[in-house]
Short mmCIF file of C-alpha atoms and ligand atoms in Angstrom, two decimals:
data_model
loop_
_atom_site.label_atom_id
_atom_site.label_comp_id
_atom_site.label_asym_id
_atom_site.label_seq_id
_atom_site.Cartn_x
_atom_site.Cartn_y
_atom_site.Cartn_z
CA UNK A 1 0.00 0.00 0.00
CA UNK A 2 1.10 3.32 -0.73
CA UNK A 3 1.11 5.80 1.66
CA UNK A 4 0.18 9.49 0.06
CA UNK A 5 2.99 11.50 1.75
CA UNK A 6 1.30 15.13 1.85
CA UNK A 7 3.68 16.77 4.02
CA UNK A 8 6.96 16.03 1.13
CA UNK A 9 4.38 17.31 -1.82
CA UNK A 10 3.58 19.77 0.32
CA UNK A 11 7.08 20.80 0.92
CA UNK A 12 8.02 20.37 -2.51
CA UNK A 13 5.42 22.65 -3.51
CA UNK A 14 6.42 25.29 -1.37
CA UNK A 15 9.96 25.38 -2.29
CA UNK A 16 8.73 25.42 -6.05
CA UNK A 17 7.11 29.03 -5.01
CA UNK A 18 9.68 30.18 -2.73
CA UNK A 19 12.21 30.10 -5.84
CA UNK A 20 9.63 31.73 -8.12
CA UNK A 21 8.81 34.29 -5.32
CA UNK A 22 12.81 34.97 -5.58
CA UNK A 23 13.07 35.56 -9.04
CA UNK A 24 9.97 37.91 -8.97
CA UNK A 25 11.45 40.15 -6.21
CA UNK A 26 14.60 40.35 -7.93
CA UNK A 27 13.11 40.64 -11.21
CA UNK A 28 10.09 43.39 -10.93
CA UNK A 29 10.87 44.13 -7.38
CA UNK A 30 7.20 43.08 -6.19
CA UNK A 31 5.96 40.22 -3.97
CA UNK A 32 2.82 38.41 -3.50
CA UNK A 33 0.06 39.94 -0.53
CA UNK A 34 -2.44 37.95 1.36
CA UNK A 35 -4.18 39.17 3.77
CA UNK A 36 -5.83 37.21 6.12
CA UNK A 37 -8.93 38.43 8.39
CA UNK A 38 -10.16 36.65 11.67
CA UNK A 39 -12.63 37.75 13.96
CA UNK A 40 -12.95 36.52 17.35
CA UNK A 41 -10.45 34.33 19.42
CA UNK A 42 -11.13 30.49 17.93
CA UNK A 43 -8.45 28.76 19.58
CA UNK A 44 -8.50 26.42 16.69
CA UNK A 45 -8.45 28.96 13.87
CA UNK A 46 -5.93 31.32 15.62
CA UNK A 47 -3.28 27.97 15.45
CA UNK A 48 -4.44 27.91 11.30
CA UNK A 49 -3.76 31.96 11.01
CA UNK A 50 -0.34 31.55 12.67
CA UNK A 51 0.74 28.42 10.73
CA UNK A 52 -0.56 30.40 7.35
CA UNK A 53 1.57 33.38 8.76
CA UNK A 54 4.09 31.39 9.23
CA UNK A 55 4.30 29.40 6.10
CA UNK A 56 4.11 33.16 4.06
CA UNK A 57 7.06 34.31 5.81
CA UNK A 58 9.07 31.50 4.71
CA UNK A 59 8.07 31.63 1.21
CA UNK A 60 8.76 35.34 1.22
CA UNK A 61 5.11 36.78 0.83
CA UNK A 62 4.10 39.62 2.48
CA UNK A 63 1.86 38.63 4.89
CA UNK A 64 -1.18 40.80 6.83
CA UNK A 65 -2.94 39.91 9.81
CA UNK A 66 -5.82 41.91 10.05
CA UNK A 67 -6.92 40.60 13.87
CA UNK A 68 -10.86 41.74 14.48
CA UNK A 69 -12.38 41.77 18.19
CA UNK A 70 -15.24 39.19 18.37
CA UNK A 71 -18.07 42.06 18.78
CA UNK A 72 -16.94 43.36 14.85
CA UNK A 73 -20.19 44.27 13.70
CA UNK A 74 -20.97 42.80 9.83
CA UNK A 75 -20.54 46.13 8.09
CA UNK A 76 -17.24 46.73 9.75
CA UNK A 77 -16.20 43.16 8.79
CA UNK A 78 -17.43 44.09 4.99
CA UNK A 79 -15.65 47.95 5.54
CA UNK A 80 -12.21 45.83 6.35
CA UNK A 81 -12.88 43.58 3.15
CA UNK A 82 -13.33 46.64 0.80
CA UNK A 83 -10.24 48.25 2.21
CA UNK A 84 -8.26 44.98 0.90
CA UNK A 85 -10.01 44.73 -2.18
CA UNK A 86 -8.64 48.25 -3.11
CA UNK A 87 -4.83 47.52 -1.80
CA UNK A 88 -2.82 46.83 -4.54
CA UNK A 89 0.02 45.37 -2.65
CA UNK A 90 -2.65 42.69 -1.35
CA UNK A 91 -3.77 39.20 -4.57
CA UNK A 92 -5.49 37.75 -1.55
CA UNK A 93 -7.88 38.05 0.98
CA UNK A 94 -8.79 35.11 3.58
CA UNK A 95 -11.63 35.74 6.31
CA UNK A 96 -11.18 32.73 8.70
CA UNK A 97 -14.11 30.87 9.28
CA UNK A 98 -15.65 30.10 11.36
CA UNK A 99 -17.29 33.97 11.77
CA UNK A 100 -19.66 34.79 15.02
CA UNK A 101 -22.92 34.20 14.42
CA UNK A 102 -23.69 37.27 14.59
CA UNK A 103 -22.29 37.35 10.72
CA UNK A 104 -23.67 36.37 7.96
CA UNK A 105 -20.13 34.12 6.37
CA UNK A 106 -22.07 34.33 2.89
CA UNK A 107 -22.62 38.14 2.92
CA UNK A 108 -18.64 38.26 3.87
CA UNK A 109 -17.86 35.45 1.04
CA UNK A 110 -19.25 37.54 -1.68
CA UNK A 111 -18.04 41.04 -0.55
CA UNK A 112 -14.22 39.46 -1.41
CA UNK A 113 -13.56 40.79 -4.94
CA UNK A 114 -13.20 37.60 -6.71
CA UNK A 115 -9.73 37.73 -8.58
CA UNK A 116 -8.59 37.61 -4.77
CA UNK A 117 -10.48 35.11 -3.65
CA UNK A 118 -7.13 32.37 -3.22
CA UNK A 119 -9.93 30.04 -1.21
CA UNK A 120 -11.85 29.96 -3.87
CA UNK A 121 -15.19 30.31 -1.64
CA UNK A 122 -16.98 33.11 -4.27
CA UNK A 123 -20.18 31.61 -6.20
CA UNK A 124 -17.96 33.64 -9.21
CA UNK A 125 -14.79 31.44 -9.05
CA UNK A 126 -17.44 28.33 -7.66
CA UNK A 127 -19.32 28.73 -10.63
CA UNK A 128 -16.38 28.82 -13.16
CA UNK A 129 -15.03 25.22 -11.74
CA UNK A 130 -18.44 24.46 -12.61
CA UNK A 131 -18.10 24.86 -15.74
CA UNK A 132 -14.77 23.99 -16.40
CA UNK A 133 -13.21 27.49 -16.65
CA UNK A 134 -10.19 26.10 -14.30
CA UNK A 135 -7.68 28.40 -15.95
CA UNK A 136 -9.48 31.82 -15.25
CA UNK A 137 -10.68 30.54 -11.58
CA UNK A 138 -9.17 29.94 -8.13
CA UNK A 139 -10.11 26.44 -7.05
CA UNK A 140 -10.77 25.69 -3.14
CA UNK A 141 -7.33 24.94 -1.37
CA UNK A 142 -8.47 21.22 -0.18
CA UNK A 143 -9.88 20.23 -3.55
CA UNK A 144 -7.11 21.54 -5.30
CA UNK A 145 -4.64 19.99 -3.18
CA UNK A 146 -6.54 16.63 -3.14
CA UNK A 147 -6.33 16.81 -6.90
CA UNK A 148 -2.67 17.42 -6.55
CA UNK A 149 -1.57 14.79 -4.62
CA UNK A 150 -3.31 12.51 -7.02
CA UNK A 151 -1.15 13.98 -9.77
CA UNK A 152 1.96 14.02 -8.41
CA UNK A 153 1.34 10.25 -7.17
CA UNK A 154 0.58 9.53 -10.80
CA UNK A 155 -3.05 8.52 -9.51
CA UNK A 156 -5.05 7.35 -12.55
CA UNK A 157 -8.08 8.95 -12.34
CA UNK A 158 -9.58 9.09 -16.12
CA UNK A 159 -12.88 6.88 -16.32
CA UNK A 160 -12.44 5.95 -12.88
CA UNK A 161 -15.65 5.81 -10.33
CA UNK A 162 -15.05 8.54 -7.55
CA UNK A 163 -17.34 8.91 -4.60
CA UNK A 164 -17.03 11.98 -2.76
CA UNK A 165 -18.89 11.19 1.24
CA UNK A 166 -19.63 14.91 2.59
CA UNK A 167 -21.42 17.70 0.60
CA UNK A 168 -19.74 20.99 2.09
CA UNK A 169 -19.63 23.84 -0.03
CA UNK A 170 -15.76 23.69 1.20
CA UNK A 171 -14.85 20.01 0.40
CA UNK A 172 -17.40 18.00 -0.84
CA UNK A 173 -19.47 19.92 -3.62
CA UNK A 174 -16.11 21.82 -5.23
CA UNK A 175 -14.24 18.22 -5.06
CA UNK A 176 -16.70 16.44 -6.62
CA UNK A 177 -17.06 19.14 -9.11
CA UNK A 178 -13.32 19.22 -9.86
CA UNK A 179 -13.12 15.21 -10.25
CA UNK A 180 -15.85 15.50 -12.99
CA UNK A 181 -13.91 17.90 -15.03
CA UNK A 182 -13.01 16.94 -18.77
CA UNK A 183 -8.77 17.35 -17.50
CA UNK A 184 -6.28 15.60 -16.92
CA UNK A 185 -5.96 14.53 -13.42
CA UNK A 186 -9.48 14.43 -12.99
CA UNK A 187 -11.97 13.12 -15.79
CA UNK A 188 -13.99 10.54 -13.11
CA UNK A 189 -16.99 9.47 -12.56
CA UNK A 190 -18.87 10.60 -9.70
CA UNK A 191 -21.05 9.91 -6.92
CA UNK A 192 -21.59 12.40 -4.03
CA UNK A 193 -22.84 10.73 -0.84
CA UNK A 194 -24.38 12.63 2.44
CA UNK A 195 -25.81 11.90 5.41
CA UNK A 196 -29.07 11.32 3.41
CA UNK A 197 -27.82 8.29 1.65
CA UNK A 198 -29.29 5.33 1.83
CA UNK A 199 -27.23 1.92 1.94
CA UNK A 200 -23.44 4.21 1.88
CA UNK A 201 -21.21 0.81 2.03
CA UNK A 202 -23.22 -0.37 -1.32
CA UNK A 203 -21.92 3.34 -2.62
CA UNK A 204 -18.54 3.36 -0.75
CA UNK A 205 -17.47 -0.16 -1.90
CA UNK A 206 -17.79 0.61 -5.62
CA UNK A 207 -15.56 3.43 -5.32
CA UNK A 208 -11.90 3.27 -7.12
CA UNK A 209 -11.36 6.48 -5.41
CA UNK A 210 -12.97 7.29 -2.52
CA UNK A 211 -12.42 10.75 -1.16
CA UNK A 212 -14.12 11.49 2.42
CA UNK A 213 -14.68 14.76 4.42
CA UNK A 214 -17.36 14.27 7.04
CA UNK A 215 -16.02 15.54 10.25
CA UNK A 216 -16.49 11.55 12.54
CA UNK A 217 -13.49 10.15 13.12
CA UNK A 218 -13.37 6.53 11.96
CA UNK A 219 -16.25 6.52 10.12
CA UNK A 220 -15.15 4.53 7.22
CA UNK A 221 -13.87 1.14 7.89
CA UNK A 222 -12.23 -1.75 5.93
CA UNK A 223 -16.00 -3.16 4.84
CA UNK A 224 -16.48 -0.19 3.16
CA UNK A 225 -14.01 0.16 1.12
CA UNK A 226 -13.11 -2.14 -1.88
CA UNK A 227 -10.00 -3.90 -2.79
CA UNK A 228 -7.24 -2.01 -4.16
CA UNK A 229 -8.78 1.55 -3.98
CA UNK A 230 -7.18 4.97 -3.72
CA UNK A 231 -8.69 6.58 -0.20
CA UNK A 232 -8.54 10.27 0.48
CA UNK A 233 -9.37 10.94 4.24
CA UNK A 234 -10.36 14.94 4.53
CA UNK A 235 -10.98 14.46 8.39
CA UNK A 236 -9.11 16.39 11.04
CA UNK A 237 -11.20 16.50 14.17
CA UNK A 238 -9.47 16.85 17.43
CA UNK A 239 -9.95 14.59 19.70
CA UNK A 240 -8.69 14.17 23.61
CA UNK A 241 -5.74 11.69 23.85
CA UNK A 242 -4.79 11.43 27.94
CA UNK A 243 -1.41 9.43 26.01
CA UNK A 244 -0.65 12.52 23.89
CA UNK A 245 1.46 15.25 25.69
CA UNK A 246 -0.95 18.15 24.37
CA UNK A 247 -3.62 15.66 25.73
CA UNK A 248 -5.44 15.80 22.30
CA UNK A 249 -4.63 14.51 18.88
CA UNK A 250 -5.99 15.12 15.55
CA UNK A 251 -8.14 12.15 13.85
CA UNK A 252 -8.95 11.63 10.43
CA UNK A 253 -12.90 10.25 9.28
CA UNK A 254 -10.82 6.84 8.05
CA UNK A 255 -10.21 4.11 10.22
CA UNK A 256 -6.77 3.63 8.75
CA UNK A 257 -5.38 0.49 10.47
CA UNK A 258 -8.47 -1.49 8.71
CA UNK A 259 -8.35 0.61 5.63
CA UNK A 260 -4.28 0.23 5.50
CA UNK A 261 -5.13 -3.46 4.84
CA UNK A 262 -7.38 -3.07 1.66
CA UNK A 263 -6.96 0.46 0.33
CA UNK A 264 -3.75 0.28 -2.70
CA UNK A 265 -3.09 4.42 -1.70
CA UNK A 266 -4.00 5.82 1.78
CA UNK A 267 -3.99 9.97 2.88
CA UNK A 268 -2.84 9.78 6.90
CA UNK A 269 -3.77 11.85 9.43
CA UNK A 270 -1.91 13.98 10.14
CA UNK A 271 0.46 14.41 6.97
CA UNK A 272 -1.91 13.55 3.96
CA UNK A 273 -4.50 16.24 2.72
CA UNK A 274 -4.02 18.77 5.83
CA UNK A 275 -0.23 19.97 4.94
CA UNK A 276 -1.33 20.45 1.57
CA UNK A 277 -4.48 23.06 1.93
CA UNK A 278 -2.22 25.66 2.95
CA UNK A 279 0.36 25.19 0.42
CA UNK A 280 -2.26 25.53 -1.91
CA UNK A 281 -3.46 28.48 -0.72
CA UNK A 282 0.07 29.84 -1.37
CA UNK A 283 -0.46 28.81 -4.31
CA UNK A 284 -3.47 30.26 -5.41
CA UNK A 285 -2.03 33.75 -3.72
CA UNK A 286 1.35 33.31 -5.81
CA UNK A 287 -1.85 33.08 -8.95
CA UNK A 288 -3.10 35.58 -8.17
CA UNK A 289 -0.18 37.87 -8.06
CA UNK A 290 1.07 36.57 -11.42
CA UNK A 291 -2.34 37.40 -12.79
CA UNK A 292 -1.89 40.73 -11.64
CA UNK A 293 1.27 41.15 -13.19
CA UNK A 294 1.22 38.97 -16.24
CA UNK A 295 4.15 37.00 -15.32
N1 GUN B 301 -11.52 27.50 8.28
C1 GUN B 301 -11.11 26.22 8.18
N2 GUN B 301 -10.55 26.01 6.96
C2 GUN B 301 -10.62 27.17 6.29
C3 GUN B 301 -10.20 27.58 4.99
O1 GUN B 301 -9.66 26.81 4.19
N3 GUN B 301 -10.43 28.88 4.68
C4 GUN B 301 -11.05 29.75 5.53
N4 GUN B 301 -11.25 30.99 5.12
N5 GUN B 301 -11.44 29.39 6.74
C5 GUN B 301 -11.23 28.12 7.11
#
């Protein structure tokens, strides 16, 4: 069995855009800008802000963290987006969900003009993977780094049944839209499954790739899964581990000591899909500013 190694793609990746970041600083004597906006003090996304941060500063893109107190009304959340949509120094905004609930996260989706929209959340850049525009869109970090590890693990994927289990407009609905597409390292089948769907292990077991983001921790077992088949686990829920020294450890929706046993190509968790959303976001920003510049 293989195991899909996201954190060396992921690395790989990077250093790809570090050198390219290089050559455009020395070159035009610009870098790429993402801003990223959180409101409120998520312990969870607060550790995702700092590792994006993080990750930009390495790669040499200017980075801003634009930190909002958890009473931000909407229209001051909107007044911070239009400010970034404006800055030409900045190819891409980020608001951190999850928002308060006191905000509407659609009303602060759309207000991000779309040619800096590196998650790819707009119904503008949405609708364009739709329809197969992939060139003039930004495609949603996990799905495009799902698709990626695929290609760079040589993954054939043309004609092959994919069932997508979860129907988020993050993960599930762009991923299954992206393994549909006429290209390349896509061109599947596919069969989107919920927590509707009757009979799942009659779906799950007819899957040559089998791609899951449902948030349960060990959801899919070895019965489900059939012989030989390439599983993507999208699950990262913490969970409390008295054995870890944090006391918690992060858990993926496959139960991969079963799954290890039929599955030909396994994601783990941690070090399969996670490592690669924010590299792709990177990515898209690095896109973006190329866009911009017609580099
Ligand atoms: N919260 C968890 N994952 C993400 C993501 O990919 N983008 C944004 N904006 N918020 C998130």
């Amino acid at each position: 069995m293989i195991v899909i190694d996201g954190r060396k793609v992921a690395e790989d990746l990077k250093n790809e855009l570090k050198t390219g970041i290089e050559q455009y600083r020395r070159s035009i004597g610009k870098v790429p800008g993402l801003s990223i906006i959180i409101v409120g003090e998520d312990p969870a996304s607060q550790v995702y802000v700092r590792n994006k941060a993080k990750t930009c500063k390495e790669l040499g893109i200017f980075c801003r963290i634009i930190e909002l107190p958890p009473e931000t009304s909407q229209e001051a959340l909107l007044g911070t987006i239009a400010a970034e949509n404006l800055d030409p120094d900045i190819h891409g905004i980020l608001v951190q969900q999850p928002l308060p609930p006191h905000i509407d996260e659609f009303a602060a989706t759309i207000a991000i003009n779309p040619s800096k929209d590196v998650d790819g959340f707009h119904p503008e850049n949405l609708g364009r993977l739709v329809m197969g525009h992939l060139d003039s869109c930004f495609v949603s970090c996990t799905p495009f780094g799902i698709l990626e590890l695929l290609e760079r693990h040589r993954i054939r994927t043309s004609g092959m049944h994919c069932v997508v289990v979860g129907r988020s407009n993050i993960v599930g609905k762009p991923v299954a839209n992206l393994m549909l597409q006429k290209h390349g390292a896509a061109n599947c089948t596919v069969t989107v499954c919920h927590s509707a769907t009757e009979d799942l292990t009659f779906f799950t077991r007819h899957a040559d790739i089998l791609i899951v983001a449902v948030g349960k921790p060990g959801f899919i077992t070895a019965d489900m899964v059939k012989k030989g088949a390439v599983v993507i686990d999208v699950g990262n829920t913490r969970i409390e581990d008295p054995s870890a020294k944090s006391g918690y450890r992060f858990a993926g929706d496959v139960d991969y000591g079963s799954v290890s046993a039929v599955a030909s190509a396994l994601t783990p968790v941690p070090g399969g899909v996670g490592p690669m959303t924010i590299a792709m976001l990177l990515k898209n920003t690095v896109l973006s500013f190329k866009r911009v510049n017609r580099l």
